[in-house]
């Protein structure tokens, strides 16, 4: 039977590290490739900046998966930070800034589960969706200033905020919760 550790020990550290490594590879090899291709296609049309937010939810997924496997405070931060480190070490285009972003996005995901420890163990729809919105804020706010989004027109800024929130809710919220539900079914003992 699969055991979800609710405290930090060697097994929980290994699980979160494996999630971080797996998602770091996915972020670098798959998501960054799709991002660069789509952005190159849409930039001549003047809507390239929307790609920054339309796909943003894909980069937040290591956090809640880490919480699912190790439902304790800090697992999202650690999982997302490891993923961002792997992405950077594999040649991610944002360099060391990726680590800071992963740390902030992981902390944002924790907001949906914090402060009640029981929320970590349940991984309810509400916790996962609230956490995904926290990750969106953790990704959007620093990027707004670091990448100069504050210089875009107000309409584009609003569109970027909305598409980022939707992306986070769809990928980091709904998709992750569906993955959690599938894991619950496949990892729980079968009753005969």
mmCIF file of N, CA and C in Angstrom, residues 64-65 122-126 128-129 171-182 184:
data_model
loop_
_atom_site.group_PDB
_atom_site.id
_atom_site.type_symbol
_atom_site.label_atom_id
_atom_site.label_comp_id
_atom_site.label_asym_id
_atom_site.label_seq_id
_atom_site.Cartn_x
_atom_site.Cartn_y
_atom_site.Cartn_z
ATOM 1 N N UNK A 64 1.923 21.279 -6.435
ATOM 2 C CA UNK A 64 0.816 20.518 -5.857
ATOM 3 C C UNK A 64 1.003 18.996 -5.952
ATOM 4 N N UNK A 65 1.726 18.528 -6.962
ATOM 5 C CA UNK A 65 2.020 17.090 -7.022
ATOM 6 C C UNK A 65 2.904 16.709 -5.835
ATOM 7 N N UNK A 122 -5.866 16.349 2.644
ATOM 8 C CA UNK A 122 -7.077 16.160 1.837
ATOM 9 C C UNK A 122 -6.877 16.493 0.368
ATOM 10 N N UNK A 123 -6.054 17.464 0.067
ATOM 11 C CA UNK A 123 -5.871 17.917 -1.327
ATOM 12 C C UNK A 123 -7.224 18.112 -2.003
ATOM 13 N N UNK A 124 -8.117 18.863 -1.365
ATOM 14 C CA UNK A 124 -9.460 19.080 -1.887
ATOM 15 C C UNK A 124 -9.412 19.972 -3.130
ATOM 16 N N UNK A 125 -10.516 19.984 -3.853
ATOM 17 C CA UNK A 125 -10.619 20.856 -5.022
ATOM 18 C C UNK A 125 -10.361 22.304 -4.621
ATOM 19 N N UNK A 126 -10.961 22.727 -3.514
ATOM 20 C CA UNK A 126 -10.784 24.106 -3.076
ATOM 21 C C UNK A 126 -9.327 24.449 -2.786
ATOM 22 N N UNK A 128 -6.600 22.922 -3.924
ATOM 23 C CA UNK A 128 -5.792 22.868 -5.151
ATOM 24 C C UNK A 128 -6.053 24.100 -6.021
ATOM 25 N N UNK A 129 -7.314 24.487 -6.164
ATOM 26 C CA UNK A 129 -7.629 25.658 -6.997
ATOM 27 C C UNK A 129 -7.133 26.955 -6.362
ATOM 28 N N UNK A 171 -4.337 24.164 -15.703
ATOM 29 C CA UNK A 171 -3.216 23.223 -15.658
ATOM 30 C C UNK A 171 -2.792 22.883 -14.232
ATOM 31 N N UNK A 172 -2.560 23.903 -13.418
ATOM 32 C CA UNK A 172 -2.062 23.699 -12.060
ATOM 33 C C UNK A 172 -3.189 23.334 -11.102
ATOM 34 N N UNK A 173 -4.410 23.637 -11.478
ATOM 35 C CA UNK A 173 -5.551 23.320 -10.632
ATOM 36 C C UNK A 173 -6.284 22.076 -11.089
ATOM 37 N N UNK A 174 -7.078 22.209 -12.144
ATOM 38 C CA UNK A 174 -7.943 21.119 -12.591
ATOM 39 C C UNK A 174 -7.137 19.902 -13.041
ATOM 40 N N UNK A 175 -6.147 20.095 -13.912
ATOM 41 C CA UNK A 175 -5.370 18.958 -14.410
ATOM 42 C C UNK A 175 -4.650 18.243 -13.269
ATOM 43 N N UNK A 176 -4.036 19.004 -12.373
ATOM 44 C CA UNK A 176 -3.334 18.384 -11.246
ATOM 45 C C UNK A 176 -4.320 17.635 -10.345
ATOM 46 N N UNK A 177 -5.475 18.208 -10.076
ATOM 47 C CA UNK A 177 -6.459 17.523 -9.222
ATOM 48 C C UNK A 177 -6.938 16.235 -9.881
ATOM 49 N N UNK A 178 -7.131 16.247 -11.202
ATOM 50 C CA UNK A 178 -7.526 15.015 -11.897
ATOM 51 C C UNK A 178 -6.416 13.966 -11.810
ATOM 52 N N UNK A 179 -5.163 14.398 -11.909
ATOM 53 C CA UNK A 179 -4.031 13.478 -11.741
ATOM 54 C C UNK A 179 -4.032 12.914 -10.321
ATOM 55 N N UNK A 180 -4.273 13.770 -9.329
ATOM 56 C CA UNK A 180 -4.344 13.305 -7.935
ATOM 57 C C UNK A 180 -5.450 12.267 -7.766
ATOM 58 N N UNK A 181 -6.601 12.520 -8.369
ATOM 59 C CA UNK A 181 -7.714 11.577 -8.262
ATOM 60 C C UNK A 181 -7.369 10.240 -8.904
ATOM 61 N N UNK A 182 -6.683 10.272 -10.046
ATOM 62 C CA UNK A 182 -6.254 9.026 -10.693
ATOM 63 C C UNK A 182 -5.236 8.294 -9.822
ATOM 64 N N UNK A 184 -5.049 8.474 -6.575
ATOM 65 C CA UNK A 184 -5.804 7.922 -5.450
ATOM 66 C C UNK A 184 -6.418 6.574 -5.819
#
